[in-house]
Amino acid sequence: MICEECNINEATVHMTKIVQGQKEVMHLCESCAMKNESLIFQNPFSIQNFLAGLMDMDSNFIKSPYGTGIECSQCGKSYNDFKKVGKLSCDKCYTTFKPQLKHIIRKIHGNSHHTGKIPKRLGKGIKLKRQINDLKIELQRAIEEEAFEKAAKLRDQIRDLESNMDKI
């Protein structure tokens, strides 16, 4: 798509503006977009700023018994340094700040562990195993909460899925 302003360069910026219910779409090249006063390019997106914003967003973040003065024993980086910069210094930082990182990762991804893609050929078996594992965890919680009717239903579901696993 060609830039609507200079009609020379390829349009890489696509802006949709709605003014008084009227939709206006503009397709501009980067240089014409920079000249356009209605577009602001002073602060490009930064993953560090994004992570720092996420950490400051929640006032009830993780309350550590040590406060936020936790420091990595290997590199000496504090949790406050991580909050400011948005980067960890070494591999030990991941274990040192694990509770805080779990919270942040869960906010961003919706989960704190990676499940990955499943190959189509092997997908049914893997999906079934994951489903069984999830049900077993749920069963354990139901037993701890003494919700025995729910636990019995979960147990039956697990048995059904395990019998299906044998057929695959």
C-alpha positions as CSV (number, residue, x, y, z in Angstrom):
1,M,0.0,0.0,0.0
2,I,1.4,3.4,-1.0
3,C,1.5,6.4,1.4
4,E,-1.6,8.6,1.0
5,E,0.4,11.8,1.6
6,C,3.5,11.5,-0.6
7,N,2.3,8.8,-2.9
8,I,5.9,7.5,-3.1
9,N,6.9,5.3,-0.1
10,E,5.2,2.2,1.2
11,A,2.6,2.9,4.0
12,T,3.8,1.4,7.2
13,V,1.7,3.5,9.6
14,H,-2.0,2.9,9.6
15,M,-4.1,5.2,11.7
16,T,-7.8,5.1,12.3
17,K,-9.4,8.2,13.8
18,I,-13.0,8.5,14.8
19,V,-14.2,12.1,15.1
20,Q,-17.9,12.8,15.8
21,G,-18.9,9.3,14.8
22,Q,-17.0,9.5,11.4
23,K,-14.3,7.0,10.8
24,E,-11.2,8.4,9.1
25,V,-8.4,6.0,8.0
26,M,-4.9,7.2,7.1
27,H,-2.1,5.1,5.5
28,L,1.2,6.9,5.8
29,C,4.9,6.1,5.3
30,E,7.1,6.6,8.4
31,S,8.5,10.0,7.3
32,C,5.0,11.4,6.6
33,A,3.7,10.0,9.8
34,M,6.5,11.8,11.7
35,K,5.5,15.1,10.1
36,N,1.9,14.6,11.0
37,E,1.2,16.6,14.2
38,S,-1.6,14.3,15.4
39,L,0.7,11.4,15.7
40,I,3.2,11.4,18.6
41,F,6.4,9.2,18.2
42,Q,8.5,10.7,21.0
43,N,8.3,7.7,23.3
44,P,8.6,4.4,21.4
45,F,7.3,1.2,23.1
46,S,9.8,-0.2,25.6
47,I,9.4,-3.6,27.2
48,Q,11.2,-2.3,30.3
49,N,8.7,0.5,30.7
50,F,5.9,-1.9,30.2
51,L,7.2,-4.3,32.9
52,A,7.9,-1.5,35.2
53,G,4.3,-0.2,34.7
54,L,2.9,-3.6,35.4
55,M,4.8,-3.8,38.7
56,D,3.7,-0.3,39.8
57,M,0.1,-0.9,38.7
58,D,-0.8,-3.3,41.5
59,S,-0.6,-1.6,44.9
60,N,-1.2,-5.0,46.6
61,F,1.7,-6.6,44.8
62,I,3.6,-9.4,46.6
63,K,4.2,-8.5,50.2
64,S,7.5,-10.1,51.1
65,P,8.5,-10.5,54.7
66,Y,11.8,-8.9,53.7
67,G,10.1,-6.0,51.9
68,T,11.3,-5.0,48.5
69,G,14.9,-4.9,49.7
70,I,15.5,-8.4,48.5
71,E,18.9,-8.7,46.7
72,C,20.3,-11.4,44.4
73,S,23.1,-13.2,46.2
74,Q,25.1,-13.6,43.0
75,C,25.0,-10.2,41.3
76,G,23.7,-8.0,44.1
77,K,20.8,-6.6,42.0
78,S,17.8,-5.5,44.2
79,Y,14.2,-6.1,43.4
80,N,13.8,-2.3,43.3
81,D,16.5,-2.1,40.6
82,F,14.6,-4.8,38.6
83,K,11.4,-2.7,38.9
84,K,13.2,0.4,37.6
85,V,15.0,-1.2,34.7
86,G,12.7,-4.2,33.9
87,K,15.7,-6.5,33.3
88,L,17.3,-9.2,35.5
89,S,21.1,-9.4,35.7
90,C,21.8,-13.1,36.1
91,D,20.3,-16.6,36.3
92,K,20.2,-16.5,40.1
93,C,17.8,-13.4,39.9
94,Y,15.1,-15.7,38.6
95,T,15.2,-17.9,41.7
96,T,15.7,-14.9,44.0
97,F,12.7,-13.0,42.7
98,K,10.6,-16.1,41.8
99,P,7.4,-15.1,43.8
100,Q,7.3,-11.6,42.3
101,L,8.1,-12.9,38.8
102,K,5.3,-15.5,39.0
103,H,2.8,-12.8,39.8
104,I,4.0,-10.6,36.8
105,I,4.2,-13.5,34.4
106,R,0.7,-14.6,35.4
107,K,-0.6,-11.1,34.8
108,I,1.0,-10.9,31.3
109,H,0.4,-14.5,30.1
110,G,-2.5,-15.7,32.2
111,N,-0.4,-18.6,33.5
112,S,2.9,-18.9,35.2
113,H,4.1,-22.1,33.4
114,H,4.7,-22.6,29.7
115,T,2.6,-25.3,28.0
116,G,3.9,-24.8,24.4
117,K,2.5,-26.0,21.1
118,I,1.3,-29.6,20.6
119,P,2.1,-31.4,17.3
120,K,-1.1,-32.4,15.4
121,R,-0.1,-36.1,15.1
122,L,0.6,-36.5,18.8
123,G,-1.8,-33.9,20.0
124,K,-4.7,-36.1,21.2
125,G,-2.5,-38.0,23.6
126,I,-0.7,-35.0,25.0
127,K,-3.9,-33.0,25.4
128,L,-5.5,-35.9,27.2
129,K,-2.5,-36.2,29.5
130,R,-2.7,-32.5,30.3
131,Q,-6.4,-32.7,30.9
132,I,-5.9,-35.7,33.3
133,N,-3.2,-33.8,35.2
134,D,-5.4,-30.7,35.5
135,L,-8.2,-32.9,36.8
136,K,-5.9,-34.6,39.3
137,I,-4.9,-31.3,40.7
138,E,-8.5,-30.2,40.9
139,L,-9.3,-33.5,42.6
140,Q,-6.6,-32.9,45.2
141,R,-8.1,-29.5,45.9
142,A,-11.6,-30.9,46.2
143,I,-10.3,-33.5,48.7
144,E,-8.5,-30.9,50.8
145,E,-11.7,-28.8,50.8
146,E,-13.7,-31.9,51.8
147,A,-15.9,-31.5,48.7
148,F,-16.3,-35.2,48.3
149,E,-19.2,-35.2,45.8
150,K,-17.1,-33.0,43.5
151,A,-14.1,-35.3,44.1
152,A,-16.1,-38.4,43.2
153,K,-17.2,-36.7,39.9
154,L,-13.6,-35.7,39.2
155,R,-12.3,-39.2,40.0
156,D,-14.9,-40.7,37.5
157,Q,-13.8,-38.2,34.8
158,I,-10.2,-39.1,35.3
159,R,-11.0,-42.8,35.0
160,D,-12.9,-42.2,31.8
161,L,-10.1,-40.1,30.3
162,E,-7.5,-42.7,31.4
163,S,-9.5,-45.5,29.6
164,N,-9.6,-43.3,26.5
165,M,-5.8,-43.0,26.8
166,D,-5.5,-46.7,26.5
167,K,-7.4,-46.6,23.2
168,I,-5.1,-44.0,21.6
